[in-house]
Coordinates of C-alpha atoms and ligand atoms in Angstrom, one line a residue:
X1 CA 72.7 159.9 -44.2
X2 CA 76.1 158.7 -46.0
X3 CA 77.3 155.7 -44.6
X4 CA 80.7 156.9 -45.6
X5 CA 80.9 159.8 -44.0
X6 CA 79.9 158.1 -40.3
X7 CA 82.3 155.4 -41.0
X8 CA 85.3 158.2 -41.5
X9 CA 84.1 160.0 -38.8
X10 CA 84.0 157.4 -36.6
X11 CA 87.7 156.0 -38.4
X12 CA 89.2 159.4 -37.3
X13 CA 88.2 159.0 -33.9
X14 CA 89.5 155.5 -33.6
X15 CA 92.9 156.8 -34.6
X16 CA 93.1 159.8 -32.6
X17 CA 92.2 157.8 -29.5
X18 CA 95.1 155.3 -30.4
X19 CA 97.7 157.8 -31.4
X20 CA 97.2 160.0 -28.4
X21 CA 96.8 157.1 -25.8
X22 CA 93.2 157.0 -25.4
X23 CA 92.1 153.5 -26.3
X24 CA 94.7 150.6 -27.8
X25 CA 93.6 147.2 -29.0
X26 CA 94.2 145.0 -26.3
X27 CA 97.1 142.3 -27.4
X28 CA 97.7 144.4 -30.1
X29 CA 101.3 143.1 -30.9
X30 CA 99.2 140.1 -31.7
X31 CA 97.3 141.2 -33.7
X32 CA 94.3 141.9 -31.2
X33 CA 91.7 140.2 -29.8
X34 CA 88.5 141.2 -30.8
X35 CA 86.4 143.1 -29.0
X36 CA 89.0 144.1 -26.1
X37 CA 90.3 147.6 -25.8
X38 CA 93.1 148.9 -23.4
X39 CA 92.7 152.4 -22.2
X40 CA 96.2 154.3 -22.1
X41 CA 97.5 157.0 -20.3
X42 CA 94.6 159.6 -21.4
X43 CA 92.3 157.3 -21.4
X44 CA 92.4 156.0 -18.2
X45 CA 92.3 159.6 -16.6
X46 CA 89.4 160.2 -19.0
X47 CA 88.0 157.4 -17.8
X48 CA 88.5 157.8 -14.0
X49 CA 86.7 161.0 -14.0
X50 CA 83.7 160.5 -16.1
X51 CA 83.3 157.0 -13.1
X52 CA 84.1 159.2 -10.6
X53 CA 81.7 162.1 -11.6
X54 CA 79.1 158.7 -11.8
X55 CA 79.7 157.9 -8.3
X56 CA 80.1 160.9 -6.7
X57 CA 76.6 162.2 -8.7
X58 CA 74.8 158.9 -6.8
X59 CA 76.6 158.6 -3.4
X60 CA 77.4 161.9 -2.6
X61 CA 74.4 163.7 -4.1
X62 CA 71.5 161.4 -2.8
X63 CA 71.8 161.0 1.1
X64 CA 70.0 157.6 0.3
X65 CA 72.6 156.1 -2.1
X66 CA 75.2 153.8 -0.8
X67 CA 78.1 152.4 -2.8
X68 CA 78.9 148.7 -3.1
X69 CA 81.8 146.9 -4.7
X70 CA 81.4 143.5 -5.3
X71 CA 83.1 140.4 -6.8
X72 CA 82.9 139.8 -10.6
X73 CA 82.6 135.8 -9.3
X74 CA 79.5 134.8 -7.7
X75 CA 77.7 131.5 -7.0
X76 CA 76.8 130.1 -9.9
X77 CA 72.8 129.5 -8.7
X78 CA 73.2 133.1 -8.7
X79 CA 72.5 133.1 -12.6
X80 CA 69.7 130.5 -12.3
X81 CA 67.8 133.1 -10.0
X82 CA 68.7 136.2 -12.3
X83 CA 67.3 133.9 -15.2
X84 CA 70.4 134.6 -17.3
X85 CA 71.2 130.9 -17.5
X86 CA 67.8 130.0 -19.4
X87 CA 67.4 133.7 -21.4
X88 CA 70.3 135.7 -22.0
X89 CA 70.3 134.9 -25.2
X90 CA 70.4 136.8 -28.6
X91 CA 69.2 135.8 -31.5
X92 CA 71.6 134.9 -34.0
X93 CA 72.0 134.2 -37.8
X94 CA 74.0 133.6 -40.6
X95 CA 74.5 134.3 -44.2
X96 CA 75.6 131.1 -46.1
X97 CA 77.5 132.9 -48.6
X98 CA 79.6 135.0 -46.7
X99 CA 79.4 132.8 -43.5
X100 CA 79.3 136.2 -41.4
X101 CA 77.4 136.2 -38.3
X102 CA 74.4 138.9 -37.7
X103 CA 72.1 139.4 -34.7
X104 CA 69.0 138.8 -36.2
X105 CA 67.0 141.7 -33.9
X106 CA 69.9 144.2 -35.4
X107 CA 69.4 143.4 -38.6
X108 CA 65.3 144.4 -38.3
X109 CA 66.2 147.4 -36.1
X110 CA 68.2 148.7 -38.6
X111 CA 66.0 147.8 -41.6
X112 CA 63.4 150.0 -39.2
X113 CA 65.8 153.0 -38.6
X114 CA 66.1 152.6 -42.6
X115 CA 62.1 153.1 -42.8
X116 CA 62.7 155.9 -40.6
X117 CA 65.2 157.6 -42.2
X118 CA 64.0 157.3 -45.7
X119 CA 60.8 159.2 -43.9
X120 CA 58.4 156.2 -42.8
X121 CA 58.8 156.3 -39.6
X122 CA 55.2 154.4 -38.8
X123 CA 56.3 151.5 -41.2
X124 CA 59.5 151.2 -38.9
X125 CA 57.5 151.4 -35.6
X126 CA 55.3 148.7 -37.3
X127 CA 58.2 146.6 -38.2
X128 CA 60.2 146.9 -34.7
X129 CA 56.4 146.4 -32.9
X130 CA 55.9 143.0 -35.1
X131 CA 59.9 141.7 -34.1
X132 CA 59.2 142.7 -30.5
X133 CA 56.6 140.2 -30.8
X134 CA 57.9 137.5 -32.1
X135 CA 61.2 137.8 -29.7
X136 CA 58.4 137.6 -26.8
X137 CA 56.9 134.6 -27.9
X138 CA 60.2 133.2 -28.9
X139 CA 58.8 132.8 -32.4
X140 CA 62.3 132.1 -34.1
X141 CA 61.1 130.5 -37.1
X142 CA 58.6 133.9 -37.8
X143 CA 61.9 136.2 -37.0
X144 CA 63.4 134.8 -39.6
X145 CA 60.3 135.0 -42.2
X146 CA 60.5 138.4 -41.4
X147 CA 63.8 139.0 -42.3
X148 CA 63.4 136.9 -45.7
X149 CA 60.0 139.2 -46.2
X150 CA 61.7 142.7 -45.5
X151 CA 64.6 141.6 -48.3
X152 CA 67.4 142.5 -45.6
X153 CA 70.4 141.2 -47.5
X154 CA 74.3 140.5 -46.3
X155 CA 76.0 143.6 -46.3
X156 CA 78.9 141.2 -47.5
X157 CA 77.8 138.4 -49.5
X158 CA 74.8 141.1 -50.6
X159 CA 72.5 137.8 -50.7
X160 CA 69.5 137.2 -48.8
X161 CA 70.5 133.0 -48.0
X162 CA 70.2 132.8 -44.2
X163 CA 70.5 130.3 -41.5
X164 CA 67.6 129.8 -39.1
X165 CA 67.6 131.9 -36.3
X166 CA 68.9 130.2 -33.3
X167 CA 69.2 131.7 -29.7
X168 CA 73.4 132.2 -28.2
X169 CA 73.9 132.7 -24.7
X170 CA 76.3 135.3 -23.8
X171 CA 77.8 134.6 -20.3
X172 CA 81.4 133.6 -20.1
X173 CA 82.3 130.6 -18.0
X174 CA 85.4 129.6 -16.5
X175 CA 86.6 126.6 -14.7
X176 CA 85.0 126.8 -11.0
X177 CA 87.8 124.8 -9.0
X178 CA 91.2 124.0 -8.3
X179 CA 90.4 121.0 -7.2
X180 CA 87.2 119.2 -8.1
X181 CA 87.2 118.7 -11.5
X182 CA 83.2 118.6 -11.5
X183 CA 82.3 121.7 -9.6
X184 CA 80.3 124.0 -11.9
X185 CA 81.5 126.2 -14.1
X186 CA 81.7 129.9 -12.9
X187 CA 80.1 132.9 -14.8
X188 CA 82.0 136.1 -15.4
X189 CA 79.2 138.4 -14.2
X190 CA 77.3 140.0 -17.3
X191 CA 76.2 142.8 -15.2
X192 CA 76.9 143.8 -12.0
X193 CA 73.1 144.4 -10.5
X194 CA 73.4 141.0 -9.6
X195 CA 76.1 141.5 -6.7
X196 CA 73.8 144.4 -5.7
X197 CA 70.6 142.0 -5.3
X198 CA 72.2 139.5 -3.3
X199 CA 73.6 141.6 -1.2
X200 CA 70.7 144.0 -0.5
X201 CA 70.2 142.9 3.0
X202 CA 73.5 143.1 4.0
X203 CA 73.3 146.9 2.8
X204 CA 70.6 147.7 4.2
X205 CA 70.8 146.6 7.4
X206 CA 74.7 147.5 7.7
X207 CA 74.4 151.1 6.7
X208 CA 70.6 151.4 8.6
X209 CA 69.0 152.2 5.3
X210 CA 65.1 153.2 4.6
X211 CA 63.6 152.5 2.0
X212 CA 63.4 154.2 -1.0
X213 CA 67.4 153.9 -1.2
X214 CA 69.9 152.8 -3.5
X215 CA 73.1 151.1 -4.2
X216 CA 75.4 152.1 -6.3
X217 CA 78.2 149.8 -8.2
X218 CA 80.9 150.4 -10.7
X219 CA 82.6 147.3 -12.0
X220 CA 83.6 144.9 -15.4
X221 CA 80.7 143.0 -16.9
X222 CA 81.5 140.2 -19.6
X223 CA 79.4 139.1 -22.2
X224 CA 80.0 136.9 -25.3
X225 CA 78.6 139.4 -27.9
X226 CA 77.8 137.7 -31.1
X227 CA 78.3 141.1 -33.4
X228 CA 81.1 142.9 -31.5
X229 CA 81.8 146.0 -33.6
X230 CA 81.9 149.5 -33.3
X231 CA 85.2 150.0 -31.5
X232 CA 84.1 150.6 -28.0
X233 CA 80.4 150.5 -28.6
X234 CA 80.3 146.6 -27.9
X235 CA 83.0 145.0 -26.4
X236 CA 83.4 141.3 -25.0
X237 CA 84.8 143.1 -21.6
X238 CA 83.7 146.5 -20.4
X239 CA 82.8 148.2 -17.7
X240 CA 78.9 149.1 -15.7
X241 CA 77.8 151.7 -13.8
X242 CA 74.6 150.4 -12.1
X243 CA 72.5 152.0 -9.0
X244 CA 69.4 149.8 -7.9
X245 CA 66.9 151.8 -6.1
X246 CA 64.7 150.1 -3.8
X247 CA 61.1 151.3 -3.0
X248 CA 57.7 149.9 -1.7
X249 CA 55.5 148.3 -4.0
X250 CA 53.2 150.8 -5.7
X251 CA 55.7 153.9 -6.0
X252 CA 58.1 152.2 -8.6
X253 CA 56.6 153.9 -11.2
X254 CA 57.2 157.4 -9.8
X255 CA 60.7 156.6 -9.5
X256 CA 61.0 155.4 -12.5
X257 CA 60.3 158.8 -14.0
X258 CA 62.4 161.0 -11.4
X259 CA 65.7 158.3 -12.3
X260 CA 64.4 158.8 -16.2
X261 CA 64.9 162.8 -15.8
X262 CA 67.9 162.6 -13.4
X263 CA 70.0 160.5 -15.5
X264 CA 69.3 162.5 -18.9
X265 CA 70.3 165.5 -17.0
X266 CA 73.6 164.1 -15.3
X267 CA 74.5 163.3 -19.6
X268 CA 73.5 167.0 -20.5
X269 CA 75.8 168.2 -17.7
X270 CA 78.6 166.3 -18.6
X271 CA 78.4 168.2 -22.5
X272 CA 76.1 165.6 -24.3
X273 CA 74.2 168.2 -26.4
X274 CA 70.1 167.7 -25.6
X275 CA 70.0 167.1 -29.7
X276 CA 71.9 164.2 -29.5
X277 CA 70.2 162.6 -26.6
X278 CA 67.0 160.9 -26.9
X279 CA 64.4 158.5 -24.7
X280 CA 63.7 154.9 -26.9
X281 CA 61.1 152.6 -25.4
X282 CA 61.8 149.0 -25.4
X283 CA 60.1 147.2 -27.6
X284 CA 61.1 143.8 -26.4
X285 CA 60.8 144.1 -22.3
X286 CA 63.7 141.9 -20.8
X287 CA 62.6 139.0 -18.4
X288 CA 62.6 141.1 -15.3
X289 CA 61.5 144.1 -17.0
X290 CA 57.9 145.9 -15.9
X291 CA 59.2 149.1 -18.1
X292 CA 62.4 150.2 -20.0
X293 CA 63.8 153.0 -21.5
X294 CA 67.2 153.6 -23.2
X295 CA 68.7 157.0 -23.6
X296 CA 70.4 156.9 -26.9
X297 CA 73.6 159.4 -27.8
X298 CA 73.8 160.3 -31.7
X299 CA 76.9 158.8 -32.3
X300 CA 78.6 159.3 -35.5
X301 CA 77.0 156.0 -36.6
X302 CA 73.3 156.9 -35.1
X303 CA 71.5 157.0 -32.6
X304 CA 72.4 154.2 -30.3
X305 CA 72.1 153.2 -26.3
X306 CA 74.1 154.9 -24.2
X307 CA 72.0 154.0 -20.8
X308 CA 69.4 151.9 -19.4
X309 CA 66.5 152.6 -17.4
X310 CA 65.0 149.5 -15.8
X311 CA 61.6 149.1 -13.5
X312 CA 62.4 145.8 -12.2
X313 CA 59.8 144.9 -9.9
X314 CA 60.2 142.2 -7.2
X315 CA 61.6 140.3 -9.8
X316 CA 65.0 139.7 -8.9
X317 CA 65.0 139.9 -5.2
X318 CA 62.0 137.1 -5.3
X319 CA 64.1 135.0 -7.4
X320 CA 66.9 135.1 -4.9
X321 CA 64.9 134.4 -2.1
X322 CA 62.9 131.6 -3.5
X323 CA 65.9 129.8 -4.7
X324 CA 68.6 130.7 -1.7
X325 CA 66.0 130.0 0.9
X326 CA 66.9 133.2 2.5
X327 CA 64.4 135.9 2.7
X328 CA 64.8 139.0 0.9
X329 CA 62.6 141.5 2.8
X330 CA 62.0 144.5 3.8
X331 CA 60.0 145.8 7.8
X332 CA 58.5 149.4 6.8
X333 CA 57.2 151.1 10.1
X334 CA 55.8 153.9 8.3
X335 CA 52.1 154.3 8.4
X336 CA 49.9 153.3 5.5
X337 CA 47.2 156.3 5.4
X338 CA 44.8 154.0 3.7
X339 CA 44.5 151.2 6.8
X340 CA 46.5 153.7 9.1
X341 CA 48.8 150.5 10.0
X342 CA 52.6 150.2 9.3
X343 CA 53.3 149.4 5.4
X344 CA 55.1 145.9 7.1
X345 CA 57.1 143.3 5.2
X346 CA 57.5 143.2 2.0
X347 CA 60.0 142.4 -1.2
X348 CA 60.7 145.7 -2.2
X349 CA 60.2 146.8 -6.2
X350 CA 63.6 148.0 -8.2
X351 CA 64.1 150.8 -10.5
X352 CA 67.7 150.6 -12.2
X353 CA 70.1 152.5 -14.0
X354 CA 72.8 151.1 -15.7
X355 CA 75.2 153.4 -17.7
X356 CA 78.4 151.4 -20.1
X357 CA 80.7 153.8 -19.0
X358 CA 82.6 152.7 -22.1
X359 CA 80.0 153.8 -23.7
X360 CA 79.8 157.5 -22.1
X361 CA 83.9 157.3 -22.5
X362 CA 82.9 157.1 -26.7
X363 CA 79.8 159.3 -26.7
X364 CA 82.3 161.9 -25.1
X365 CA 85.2 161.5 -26.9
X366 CA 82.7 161.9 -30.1
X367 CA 81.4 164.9 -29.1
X368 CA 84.8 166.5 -28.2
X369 CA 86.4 165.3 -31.2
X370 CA 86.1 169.1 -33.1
X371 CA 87.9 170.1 -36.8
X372 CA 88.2 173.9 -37.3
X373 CA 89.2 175.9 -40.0
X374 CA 91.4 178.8 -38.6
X375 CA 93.8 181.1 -40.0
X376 CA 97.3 181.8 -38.5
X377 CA 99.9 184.6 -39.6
X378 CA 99.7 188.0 -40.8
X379 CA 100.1 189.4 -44.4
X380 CA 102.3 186.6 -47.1
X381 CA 103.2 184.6 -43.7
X382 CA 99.1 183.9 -43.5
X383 CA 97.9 180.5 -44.3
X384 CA 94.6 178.5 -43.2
X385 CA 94.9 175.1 -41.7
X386 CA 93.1 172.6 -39.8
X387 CA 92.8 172.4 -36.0
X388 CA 92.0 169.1 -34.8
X389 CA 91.1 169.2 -31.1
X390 CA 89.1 167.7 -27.7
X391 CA 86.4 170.1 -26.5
X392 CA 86.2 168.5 -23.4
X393 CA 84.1 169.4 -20.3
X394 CA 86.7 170.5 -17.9
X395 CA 86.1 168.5 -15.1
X396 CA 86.6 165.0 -17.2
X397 CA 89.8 166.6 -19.1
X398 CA 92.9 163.9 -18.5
X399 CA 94.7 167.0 -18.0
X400 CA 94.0 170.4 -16.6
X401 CA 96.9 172.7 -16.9
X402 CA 100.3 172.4 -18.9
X403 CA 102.8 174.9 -18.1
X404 CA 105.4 176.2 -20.5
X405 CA 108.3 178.1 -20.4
X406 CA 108.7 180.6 -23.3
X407 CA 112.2 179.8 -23.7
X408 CA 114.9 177.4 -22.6
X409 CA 116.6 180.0 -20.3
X410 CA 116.8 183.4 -18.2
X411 CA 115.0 181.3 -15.4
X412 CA 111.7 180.3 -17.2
X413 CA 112.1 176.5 -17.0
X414 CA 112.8 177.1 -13.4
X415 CA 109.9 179.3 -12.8
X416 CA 107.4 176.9 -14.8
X417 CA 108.7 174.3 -12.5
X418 CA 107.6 176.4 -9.5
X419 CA 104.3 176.8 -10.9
X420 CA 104.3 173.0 -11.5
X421 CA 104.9 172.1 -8.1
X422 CA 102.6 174.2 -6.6
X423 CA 99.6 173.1 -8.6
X424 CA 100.3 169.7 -8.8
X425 CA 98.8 169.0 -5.4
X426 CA 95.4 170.2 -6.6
X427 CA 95.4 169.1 -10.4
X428 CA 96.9 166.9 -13.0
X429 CA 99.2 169.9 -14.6
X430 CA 102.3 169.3 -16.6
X431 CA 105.2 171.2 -17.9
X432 CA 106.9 171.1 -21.0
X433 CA 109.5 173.2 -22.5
X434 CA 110.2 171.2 -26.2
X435 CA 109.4 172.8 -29.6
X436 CA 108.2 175.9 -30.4
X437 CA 105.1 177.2 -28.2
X438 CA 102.4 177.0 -31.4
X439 CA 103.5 173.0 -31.2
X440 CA 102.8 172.5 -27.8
X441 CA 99.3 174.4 -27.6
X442 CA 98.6 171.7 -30.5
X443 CA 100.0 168.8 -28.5
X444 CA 97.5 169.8 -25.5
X445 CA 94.5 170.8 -28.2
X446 CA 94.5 167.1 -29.5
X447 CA 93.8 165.8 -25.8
X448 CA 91.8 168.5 -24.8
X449 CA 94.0 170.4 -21.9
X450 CA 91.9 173.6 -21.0
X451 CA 94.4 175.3 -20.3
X452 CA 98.4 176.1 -21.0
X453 CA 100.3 178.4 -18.5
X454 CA 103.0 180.5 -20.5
X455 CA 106.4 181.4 -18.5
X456 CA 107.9 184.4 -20.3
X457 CA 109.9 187.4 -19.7
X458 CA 107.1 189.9 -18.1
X459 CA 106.4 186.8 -15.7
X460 CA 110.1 187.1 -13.8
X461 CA 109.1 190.8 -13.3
X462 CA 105.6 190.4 -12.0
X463 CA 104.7 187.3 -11.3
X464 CA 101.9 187.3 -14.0
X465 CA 101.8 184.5 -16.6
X466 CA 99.1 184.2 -19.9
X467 CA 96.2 181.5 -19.8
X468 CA 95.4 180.2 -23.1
X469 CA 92.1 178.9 -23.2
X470 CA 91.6 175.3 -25.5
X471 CA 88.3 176.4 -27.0
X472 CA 88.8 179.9 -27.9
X473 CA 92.5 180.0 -28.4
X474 CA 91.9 183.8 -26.4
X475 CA 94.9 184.6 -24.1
X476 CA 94.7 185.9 -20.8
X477 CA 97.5 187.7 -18.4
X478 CA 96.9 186.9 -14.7
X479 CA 98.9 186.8 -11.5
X480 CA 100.4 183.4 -10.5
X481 CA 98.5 183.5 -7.5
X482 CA 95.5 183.2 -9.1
X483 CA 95.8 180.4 -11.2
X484 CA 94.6 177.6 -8.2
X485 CA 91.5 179.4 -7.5
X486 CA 90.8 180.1 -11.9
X487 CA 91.7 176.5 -12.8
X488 CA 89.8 175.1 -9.8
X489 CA 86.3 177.0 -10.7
X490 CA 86.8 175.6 -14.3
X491 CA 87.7 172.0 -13.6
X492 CA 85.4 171.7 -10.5
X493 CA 82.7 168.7 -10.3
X494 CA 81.0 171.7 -9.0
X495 CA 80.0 172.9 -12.2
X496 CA 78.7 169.7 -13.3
X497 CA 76.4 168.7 -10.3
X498 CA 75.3 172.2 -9.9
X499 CA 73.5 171.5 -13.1
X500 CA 71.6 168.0 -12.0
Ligands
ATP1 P1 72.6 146.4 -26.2 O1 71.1 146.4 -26.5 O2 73.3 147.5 -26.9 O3 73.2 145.1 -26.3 P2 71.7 146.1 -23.5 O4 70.4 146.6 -23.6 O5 72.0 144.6 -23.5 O6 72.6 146.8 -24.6 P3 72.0 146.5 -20.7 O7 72.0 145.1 -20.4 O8 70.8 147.4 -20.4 O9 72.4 146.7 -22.2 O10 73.3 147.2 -20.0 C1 73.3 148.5 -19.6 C2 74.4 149.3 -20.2 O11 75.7 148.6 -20.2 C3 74.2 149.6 -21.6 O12 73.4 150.8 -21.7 C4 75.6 149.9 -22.2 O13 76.0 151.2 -21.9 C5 76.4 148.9 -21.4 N1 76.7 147.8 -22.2 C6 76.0 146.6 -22.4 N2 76.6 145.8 -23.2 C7 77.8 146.4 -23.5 C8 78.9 146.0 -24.3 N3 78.9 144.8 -24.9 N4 80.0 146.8 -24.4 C9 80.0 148.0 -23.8 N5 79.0 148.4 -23.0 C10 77.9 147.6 -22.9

């Protein structure tokens, strides 16, 4: 692969996102602050209805999964139980030339994904199976040998003079009280499964839940990332969409595998090509991991996580309940056919997914980002140009329909407005009468409308107006009074949960 061809790919989609109010650098009049991004008036819409495609696919879909919403705050013993006080660390080092900071683990996974691309892929499984181990066993000192061994040089400085490797942790804190001085510190959450755990009981027993079921969550998550790069790929502040799934001891792994299928389908659905999606197996298990499994996105810089698929165990709910004192069970009254007496109490076991939706935000607008050559005109008036535009999904489109009166007058403005306000109630539609017709289909192309309505002349006779369609540029001619039902088939959430 050309690194310089990802880097512009990814550069273009940077700068479309900004200039057509996707994402914005927060504090950007400042200069910025790293690792922060604003979503703006697309954005957020874009945004909205990939999360709300999320939660309506888990609460609505699954007659067993429950929503939550709980407070980014939380008691601070909280993070002693989850064990992200004493491990959520990441190894970090630097070059002493260039002073630049690296994650050490990055730097071997991409020295592997080197191996692999240069068509060795078993000397980068060997090399990402050796880091694995010495991350385990904590082996800092052999980390860094390995890096010294493999030759993995500053991409900067180009020199191979590192730092040992020492371990960062990455949960914010903030001052815990207005008043004592000494309280704690309180975490910004790093991920939101924790407001799910300690709140399990109170789910369960409020909305009279059986297990296997699951709660579902969609809320900010902070972490202090050492290497924040990659526009929205790693950010400092972003946003989880986690569902813990609670089931009896023994079945875990079953579920494990249905949530593994489910969730690669619900990114297939969405438009994630299969060809860019892919299962990756953790080499390193996190603390409370039994089993893991990302599903990657090719994003113009590689193949990178997207999602994470988590078999937890006990592990969490045991934590909480030996340090809060309170237990964390579970009474099952269905029959064991082994000792053909109720299953009884126990902790149940936890299979997770958690989804950046960030990162399904960028793996979308990546894929939807589209250049095409076309040519326009007939005869000396031809000419070939370039036509940047957003092919996407319908249902997640920031905006479904703009309407457009073919001319400033004879009653078309006033005609589009009609149109306006009686789709409005069912869609996000707008109307816009400026510049010639060819400039507003562009305007709508680069933020992927799927549709533009066209007032003109034939329309004040019969009530009929043309539907040009985003991807195909095709016109159609169709009665007024058919545009709710059209536009609603196309846009429908329908279309995407029919296919999970
Ligand atoms: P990575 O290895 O990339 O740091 P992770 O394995 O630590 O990610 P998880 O703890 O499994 O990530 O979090 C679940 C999901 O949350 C990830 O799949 C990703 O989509 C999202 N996520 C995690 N960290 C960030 C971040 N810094 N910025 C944006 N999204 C993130």
């Amino acid at each position: 692969m050309n690194p310089g061809i990802e880097t512009t790919q990814l550069k273009d989609i940077v700068a479309h996102a900004k200039e057509y109010g996707f994402v914005f650098q927060s504090s950007e009049i400042y200069d910025g602050l790293a690792a922060v991004y604003d979503y703006g008036p697309n954005g957020v819409e874009l945004k909205n209805n990939l999360k709300r495609l999320w939660w309506e696919a888990m609460t609505q879909l699954h007659g067993n999964v429950v929503g939550l919403d709980a407070a980014i705050f939380m008691e601070p013993r909280t993070w002693v139980a989850s064990g992200h006080v004493a491990g959520f660390n990441d190894p970090m080092i630097d070059n002493l030339d260039s002073k630049k900071r690296y994650r050490a683990d990055v730097l071997l996974e991409e020295k592997a994904a080197e191996y692999e691309n240069a068509g060795d892929p078993a000397r980068g499984a060997a090399l990402t199976a050796e880091m694995g181990r010495l991350l385990t066993e904590n082996d800092l000192a052999g980390v860094k040998e390995l890096i010294i061994r493999e030759n993995i040089k500053c991409a900067v400085s180009g020199t191979c003079k590192w730092t040992d490797v020492r371990q960062f942790n990455l949960m914010f804190s903030t001052q815990g009280s207005a008043v004592d001085s000494d309280a704690p510190p309180v975490y910004l959450r790093p991920e939101t499964a924790q407001g799910i755990f300690v709140n399990f009981l109170n789910v369960q027993k409020s909305a009279r839940m059986k297990i296997p079921f699951g709660i579902a969550q969609i809320g900010k998550a902070f972490r202090n990332e050492i290497v924040a790069r990659q526009f929205i790929f790693r950010m400092r502040e972003f946003e989880q969409m986690e569902m813990q799934f609670f089931v009896r001891p023994g079945t875990e792994g079953e579920w494990y595998d249905t949530w593994k299928a489910a969730r690669r389908r619900f990114h297939e659905a969405i438009g994630l090509p299969a060809s860019k999606l892919r299962f990756h197996d953790h080499d390193k298990l996190a603390h409370y991991a039994k089993a893991a499994v990302d599903i990657e996105f090719e994003f113009p810089f590689g193949f990178k996580e997207i999602e994470g698929i988590h078999s937890r165990s006990d592990f969490d709910l045991t934590q909480h309940q030996e340090l809060s004192r309170k237990k964390q069970q579970y009474f099952d009254n269905d029959v064991d056919p082994a000792t053909g007496k109720p299953y009884g109490n126990y902790v149940p076991y936890v299979v997770e997914t958690s989804v950046g939706a960030d990162r399904l935000f960028l793996a979308t607008l990546c894929e939807a980002f589209q250049e095409e050559t076309i040519t326009e005109g007939e005869g000396e008036a031809q000419q070939t140009k370039t036509r940047t535009f957003l092919k996407l999904h319908p249902a997640v489109a920031p905006i479904k329909a703009a309407i457009f009166p073919l001319v400033r007058k004879d009653g078309m403005p006033e005609k589009a407005q009609e149109i306006f306000d009686a789709l409005r109630f069912d869609f996000r539609v707008v109307t816009e009468e400026r510049d010639a017709i060819g400039k507003r289909y562009t305007r709508q192309d680069l933020i992927g409308t799927p549709f533009c309505i066209v007032v003109d002349g034939q329309t004040l006779e019969d009530d009929t107006v043309t539907v040009r369609h985003r991807d195909s540029r095709e016109q159609t001619r169709m009665p007024i009074s058919e545009l709710r039902t059209y536009i609603g088939e196309a846009v429908s959430f329908r279309r995407v949960f029919e296919k999970l």
